[in-house]
């Protein structure tokens, strides 16, 4: 009598006690089967479908509620059915009291699992001479028996269906989107989704099980477009000036996405063809290059996007081969330089629904600034340049082994920390900010960034005054690692643009610095910087450090939320419509603020 | 004062009389502009948009009804506006009293023009620093001003939009389908559609102007799949037995469609990229091979289709290159051997809505038979074989120059007519039917098909009795053209299957031959045969010849109707659902009827 029941698609196996109905088993196991009538067989809500094994014979209540047709397909009322062998039963979403909860959390918000593609495990009856329905009709009829309306079957699903049915005893999992069956999978494969944050420098990908929202794999890789230009402007130039430039840039990013998706699937031991949905976010330029949209008008005043609305397409529309039939959703852009990645950040960080006064900063070559005040949400983009990524800095480098990521100066001594404990060879962004902040702290730099030579490590180099962070005796390549006056100027320009953008948004909203209750710093670089040193440099509005939150890749979180929730998808579209974009070019307030913001506190 | 007004997209140029309002001009010219209020400016229905030229200044009524925003976009009330120069105005569909009528007629039914993609000619305002909307947003806003709801812009349209706008002074034609802008075209290019009947032997294509339903070009070509098998069964075998067989067959038919589409566009001097919609019909096997659907289950009992529902896809989904973004609609199938071409035939011939008792025959290698009795519509398919196409007949050939298409015997003399007046070299289908019918008439053939040798032209050849239709002295290749007893048997088998199918449908419907009020014969072969001789052969139920109608390519007419009318598209789907398919395999009624139907009257 020691039977077990597997509840699908939840994936729970429960041991059965004598005399229990399926409803009782579900209830004591925390599976929220609906039972409005209290389990007496009259409400008809606790419908399940038997996939394998034997249940007690159907009772009169079940004949009345379900009819012979659905009974023949294995549908039963959980409150009336008892287990007579080891069983597997499928619980349709319509029989659950509440949507499943998922683990993906965007800054404390728990989002109910409700992906665009809803999955159904089905047992179909085989084709016979007496039942000549096409495979697709058979599938649609079974879905209609579950209470779904009139459905169409997408071509890709129709192509895969006959072999799945005949190789798996007419069992299949169907994924339904709006009024269409968009994919069919072998009966025990979960439908998968991929969320990707397309950064100018890095791609971050997440493989998600759409039946429970679990992240099965996460992986990053360099954006292969870097071969065509370090920053977005260089790539736009390539796209416009070379006859085949745009196509080249699209091809390499699409091949990169193919590689990323395959790597994620290998990591999670899943089949790429089971990936049925993808959500992608990126800045407006990355967005246009990925989608093959014209970019000429994006690089010239007045800098307008070809497309800012949310966009739905199939993988093959942009040449993806890992799953040509995958449904791809691209989040909306706000403006020419405030893209879908910023929308995803505002969603993933929860800024869009903040009730306090919050500023959001997504620091990169372009830094997007957002400001939420009451019901209004302002955004702008500032050309902060690549200095924070180590470019245009004499000893600058990317965050790689051997890059100094931390610098602190105490009692005249210079301490540092290089990535992975390697011998130091250069400075990455967070190390540069630390170095400038520490030199300002000890007075080697004045508020204008002028460098005093009154320190043993300070000297006059070929390019002017410079400060030795690491002497050649300690460095990995036998050269001094220095920060020069010119490097400091680069940082002042970069942070000045960012601060001036923040300033203009506050003026637009009619608030002052002290009104800011929180500043949210998103993105990889933003997560690594030392906020206190950044405040010394004057990167951020002068506020107590405890008002700053470093939230990591909030854009990636936002993309994952959209992947698993229709509500979040709609919210993302709303955010893009709601955001008020402030164009800084030719804004006299920006010019004024910029001059001031170059100074260090 | 002799101005003219061009009304678009109707394409009417009207001379203006002094003092006339645009509404008055439209009314006297038969353009059904809505004017509920009688032209006093209060109902706001007669909205038009000025595309070029000058109108009288807006009146107070127009400010009230339209608002400054729409006035700025050129919208006016036709009842209030007078012409002040040569003008071009656009009439939105919402301002018309009735949908336009079109010339495409399916057996006398006039179908209102109402394609799935509705077109709108638009003048957008240029992007400026003060108006940074993306091109796609700008387009959607303009469409919303016309009263359309919230729209998305498809990727392909977004890709083409920026250059059209900037090369045509921000004018564009947008095609809207459901809630999406699916295509954008330069301002003066009409959106085009293509309808194709994919026959096993021939492809027939029609290029249609979707703004008025006109057929701009029509063309036929051989189905290039013939290289892989003359009949559908041979091709299915190729698809299943060769590893890459299905892909090969898909590739050649898709290349064939590309060639056909390009030829149609060349003929009409139109750009293939302006083709935004296509409708395709074919038998179930052609349908599956075109769509890359598995065919193994189609060739094995119980012969079920993978997909029988109507199917929507993009050109690129099946590899079409003439317009990768074209929206393709494939009509539904009824069963494994009653395909979308039969649905189109039932639609195009009007059989589906007949109120009398009608039989429909679409004669080919498989002959589909339909029977409409009251509200019910029965269909079946019979394997009539390729004899009617000249195959398996000693002197048989396709309908090509030199093929005998007519035979008559009078006073012992044999007369014939060869295609294009060439010297005769063989017999095509209609010639074969004539020959058998005439030999039966003069008693050379008895009712079992036995051939008497009592005629000067009759003799005993190597394969048994034969009749010389053309002696070698008159033939093109110096050989006798004969019809043998064995050839007659082939025809008896072919027509026997067809007749038996018709018989079973009549039994199923409970009617007798004399109850048939009409017999509709569709298809190319069916149009060429001589009905009286066919009746002598016993191909058709014995009825007076005036009950037969030869309607030509009714499937092609049906495909065109679906292309230009959403209502017809919905009707096609209904026909497939409504049709009751009768499976003849293993039906004892068929076996009995077949034995009898082999006889000639």
mmCIF file of N, CA and C in Angstrom, chain A residues 2-16 22 25-26 28-29 31 33 48-55 78 83-92 121 171 188:
data_model
loop_
_atom_site.group_PDB
_atom_site.id
_atom_site.type_symbol
_atom_site.label_atom_id
_atom_site.label_comp_id
_atom_site.label_asym_id
_atom_site.label_seq_id
_atom_site.Cartn_x
_atom_site.Cartn_y
_atom_site.Cartn_z
ATOM 1 N N UNK A 2 2.188 1.104 -0.017
ATOM 2 C CA UNK A 2 3.025 2.313 0.063
ATOM 3 C C UNK A 2 3.218 2.912 -1.335
ATOM 4 N N UNK A 3 2.133 3.505 -1.883
ATOM 5 C CA UNK A 3 2.232 4.114 -3.209
ATOM 6 C C UNK A 3 2.825 5.529 -3.129
ATOM 7 N N UNK A 4 3.269 6.000 -4.276
ATOM 8 C CA UNK A 4 3.685 7.414 -4.373
ATOM 9 C C UNK A 4 2.897 8.081 -5.509
ATOM 10 N N UNK A 5 2.732 9.378 -5.366
ATOM 11 C CA UNK A 5 2.123 10.177 -6.442
ATOM 12 C C UNK A 5 3.091 11.274 -6.840
ATOM 13 N N UNK A 6 3.346 11.386 -8.134
ATOM 14 C CA UNK A 6 4.123 12.518 -8.651
ATOM 15 C C UNK A 6 3.157 13.580 -9.152
ATOM 16 N N UNK A 7 3.251 14.759 -8.592
ATOM 17 C CA UNK A 7 2.447 15.884 -9.095
ATOM 18 C C UNK A 7 3.279 16.671 -10.102
ATOM 19 N N UNK A 8 2.781 16.731 -11.330
ATOM 20 C CA UNK A 8 3.457 17.501 -12.384
ATOM 21 C C UNK A 8 2.602 18.705 -12.755
ATOM 22 N N UNK A 9 3.116 19.818 -13.298
ATOM 23 C CA UNK A 9 4.526 20.071 -13.586
ATOM 24 C C UNK A 9 5.303 20.578 -12.377
ATOM 25 N N UNK A 10 4.715 20.479 -11.172
ATOM 26 C CA UNK A 10 5.370 21.010 -9.974
ATOM 27 C C UNK A 10 6.598 20.163 -9.621
ATOM 28 N N UNK A 11 6.522 18.857 -9.970
ATOM 29 C CA UNK A 11 7.661 17.993 -9.705
ATOM 30 C C UNK A 11 7.752 17.550 -8.244
ATOM 31 N N UNK A 12 6.614 17.358 -7.566
ATOM 32 C CA UNK A 12 6.624 16.889 -6.176
ATOM 33 C C UNK A 12 6.216 15.425 -6.135
ATOM 34 N N UNK A 13 6.982 14.566 -5.434
ATOM 35 C CA UNK A 13 6.601 13.173 -5.237
ATOM 36 C C UNK A 13 6.171 12.994 -3.779
ATOM 37 N N UNK A 14 4.964 12.496 -3.580
ATOM 38 C CA UNK A 14 4.398 12.400 -2.233
ATOM 39 C C UNK A 14 4.033 10.946 -1.935
ATOM 40 N N UNK A 15 4.356 10.495 -0.729
ATOM 41 C CA UNK A 15 3.929 9.154 -0.308
ATOM 42 C C UNK A 15 2.455 9.215 0.116
ATOM 43 N N UNK A 16 1.752 8.136 -0.183
ATOM 44 C CA UNK A 16 0.309 8.140 0.019
ATOM 45 C C UNK A 16 -0.050 7.399 1.311
ATOM 46 N N UNK A 22 -6.779 12.272 -3.674
ATOM 47 C CA UNK A 22 -5.704 13.072 -4.265
ATOM 48 C C UNK A 22 -5.731 14.497 -3.727
ATOM 49 N N UNK A 25 -4.128 14.524 -0.322
ATOM 50 C CA UNK A 25 -2.671 14.386 -0.469
ATOM 51 C C UNK A 25 -2.062 15.735 -0.846
ATOM 52 N N UNK A 26 -2.709 16.401 -1.826
ATOM 53 C CA UNK A 26 -2.198 17.697 -2.278
ATOM 54 C C UNK A 26 -2.234 18.710 -1.146
ATOM 55 N N UNK A 28 -2.254 18.365 2.202
ATOM 56 C CA UNK A 28 -1.283 18.225 3.291
ATOM 57 C C UNK A 28 0.143 18.448 2.806
ATOM 58 N N UNK A 29 0.341 18.466 1.458
ATOM 59 C CA UNK A 29 1.690 18.666 0.925
ATOM 60 C C UNK A 29 1.923 20.098 0.459
ATOM 61 N N UNK A 31 0.343 21.728 -1.841
ATOM 62 C CA UNK A 31 0.046 21.999 -3.254
ATOM 63 C C UNK A 31 -1.348 22.610 -3.303
ATOM 64 N N UNK A 33 -4.271 23.038 -4.555
ATOM 65 C CA UNK A 33 -5.353 22.673 -5.468
ATOM 66 C C UNK A 33 -6.629 23.398 -5.045
ATOM 67 N N UNK A 48 -7.661 17.238 -12.203
ATOM 68 C CA UNK A 48 -6.286 16.846 -12.524
ATOM 69 C C UNK A 48 -6.373 15.871 -13.699
ATOM 70 N N UNK A 49 -5.204 15.575 -14.310
ATOM 71 C CA UNK A 49 -5.197 14.590 -15.395
ATOM 72 C C UNK A 49 -4.225 13.479 -15.030
ATOM 73 N N UNK A 50 -4.687 12.239 -15.108
ATOM 74 C CA UNK A 50 -3.834 11.086 -14.817
ATOM 75 C C UNK A 50 -2.902 10.864 -15.999
ATOM 76 N N UNK A 51 -1.594 10.857 -15.734
ATOM 77 C CA UNK A 51 -0.628 10.655 -16.814
ATOM 78 C C UNK A 51 -0.185 9.198 -16.867
ATOM 79 N N UNK A 52 -0.026 8.567 -15.700
ATOM 80 C CA UNK A 52 0.303 7.143 -15.672
ATOM 81 C C UNK A 52 -0.156 6.585 -14.332
ATOM 82 N N UNK A 53 -0.320 5.259 -14.263
ATOM 83 C CA UNK A 53 -0.780 4.614 -13.034
ATOM 84 C C UNK A 53 -2.291 4.442 -13.025
ATOM 85 N N UNK A 54 -2.802 3.991 -11.890
ATOM 86 C CA UNK A 54 -4.220 3.670 -11.783
ATOM 87 C C UNK A 54 -4.844 4.409 -10.614
ATOM 88 N N UNK A 55 -6.030 4.946 -10.854
ATOM 89 C CA UNK A 55 -6.805 5.577 -9.782
ATOM 90 C C UNK A 55 -8.066 4.746 -9.552
ATOM 91 N N UNK A 78 -9.833 15.593 -8.192
ATOM 92 C CA UNK A 78 -8.875 15.130 -7.181
ATOM 93 C C UNK A 78 -9.595 14.739 -5.886
ATOM 94 N N UNK A 83 -5.789 6.737 -4.944
ATOM 95 C CA UNK A 83 -4.655 6.146 -5.636
ATOM 96 C C UNK A 83 -4.738 4.622 -5.550
ATOM 97 N N UNK A 84 -4.549 3.909 -6.693
ATOM 98 C CA UNK A 84 -4.586 2.446 -6.682
ATOM 99 C C UNK A 84 -3.282 1.848 -7.196
ATOM 100 N N UNK A 85 -2.296 2.681 -7.437
ATOM 101 C CA UNK A 85 -0.942 2.233 -7.810
ATOM 102 C C UNK A 85 -0.056 3.479 -7.725
ATOM 103 N N UNK A 86 1.246 3.326 -7.979
ATOM 104 C CA UNK A 86 2.067 4.521 -8.124
ATOM 105 C C UNK A 86 1.502 5.318 -9.311
ATOM 106 N N UNK A 87 1.381 6.606 -9.136
ATOM 107 C CA UNK A 87 0.709 7.422 -10.147
ATOM 108 C C UNK A 87 1.507 8.662 -10.491
ATOM 109 N N UNK A 88 1.241 9.155 -11.680
ATOM 110 C CA UNK A 88 1.695 10.493 -12.024
ATOM 111 C C UNK A 88 0.485 11.292 -12.490
ATOM 112 N N UNK A 89 0.291 12.451 -11.894
ATOM 113 C CA UNK A 89 -0.844 13.276 -12.296
ATOM 114 C C UNK A 89 -0.361 14.657 -12.685
ATOM 115 N N UNK A 90 -1.066 15.258 -13.624
ATOM 116 C CA UNK A 90 -0.739 16.602 -14.077
ATOM 117 C C UNK A 90 -1.759 17.579 -13.495
ATOM 118 N N UNK A 91 -1.265 18.659 -12.901
ATOM 119 C CA UNK A 91 -2.158 19.665 -12.332
ATOM 120 C C UNK A 91 -2.192 20.859 -13.281
ATOM 121 N N UNK A 92 -3.300 21.074 -14.009
ATOM 122 C CA UNK A 92 -3.373 22.232 -14.909
ATOM 123 C C UNK A 92 -3.340 23.535 -14.102
ATOM 124 N N UNK A 121 1.033 19.690 -19.893
ATOM 125 C CA UNK A 121 1.420 18.300 -20.166
ATOM 126 C C UNK A 121 0.168 17.561 -20.620
ATOM 127 N N UNK A 171 2.347 11.347 -25.721
ATOM 128 C CA UNK A 171 2.460 12.370 -24.669
ATOM 129 C C UNK A 171 3.274 13.543 -25.197
ATOM 130 N N UNK A 188 8.874 15.060 -20.801
ATOM 131 C CA UNK A 188 9.514 15.361 -19.517
ATOM 132 C C UNK A 188 10.512 16.508 -19.587
#
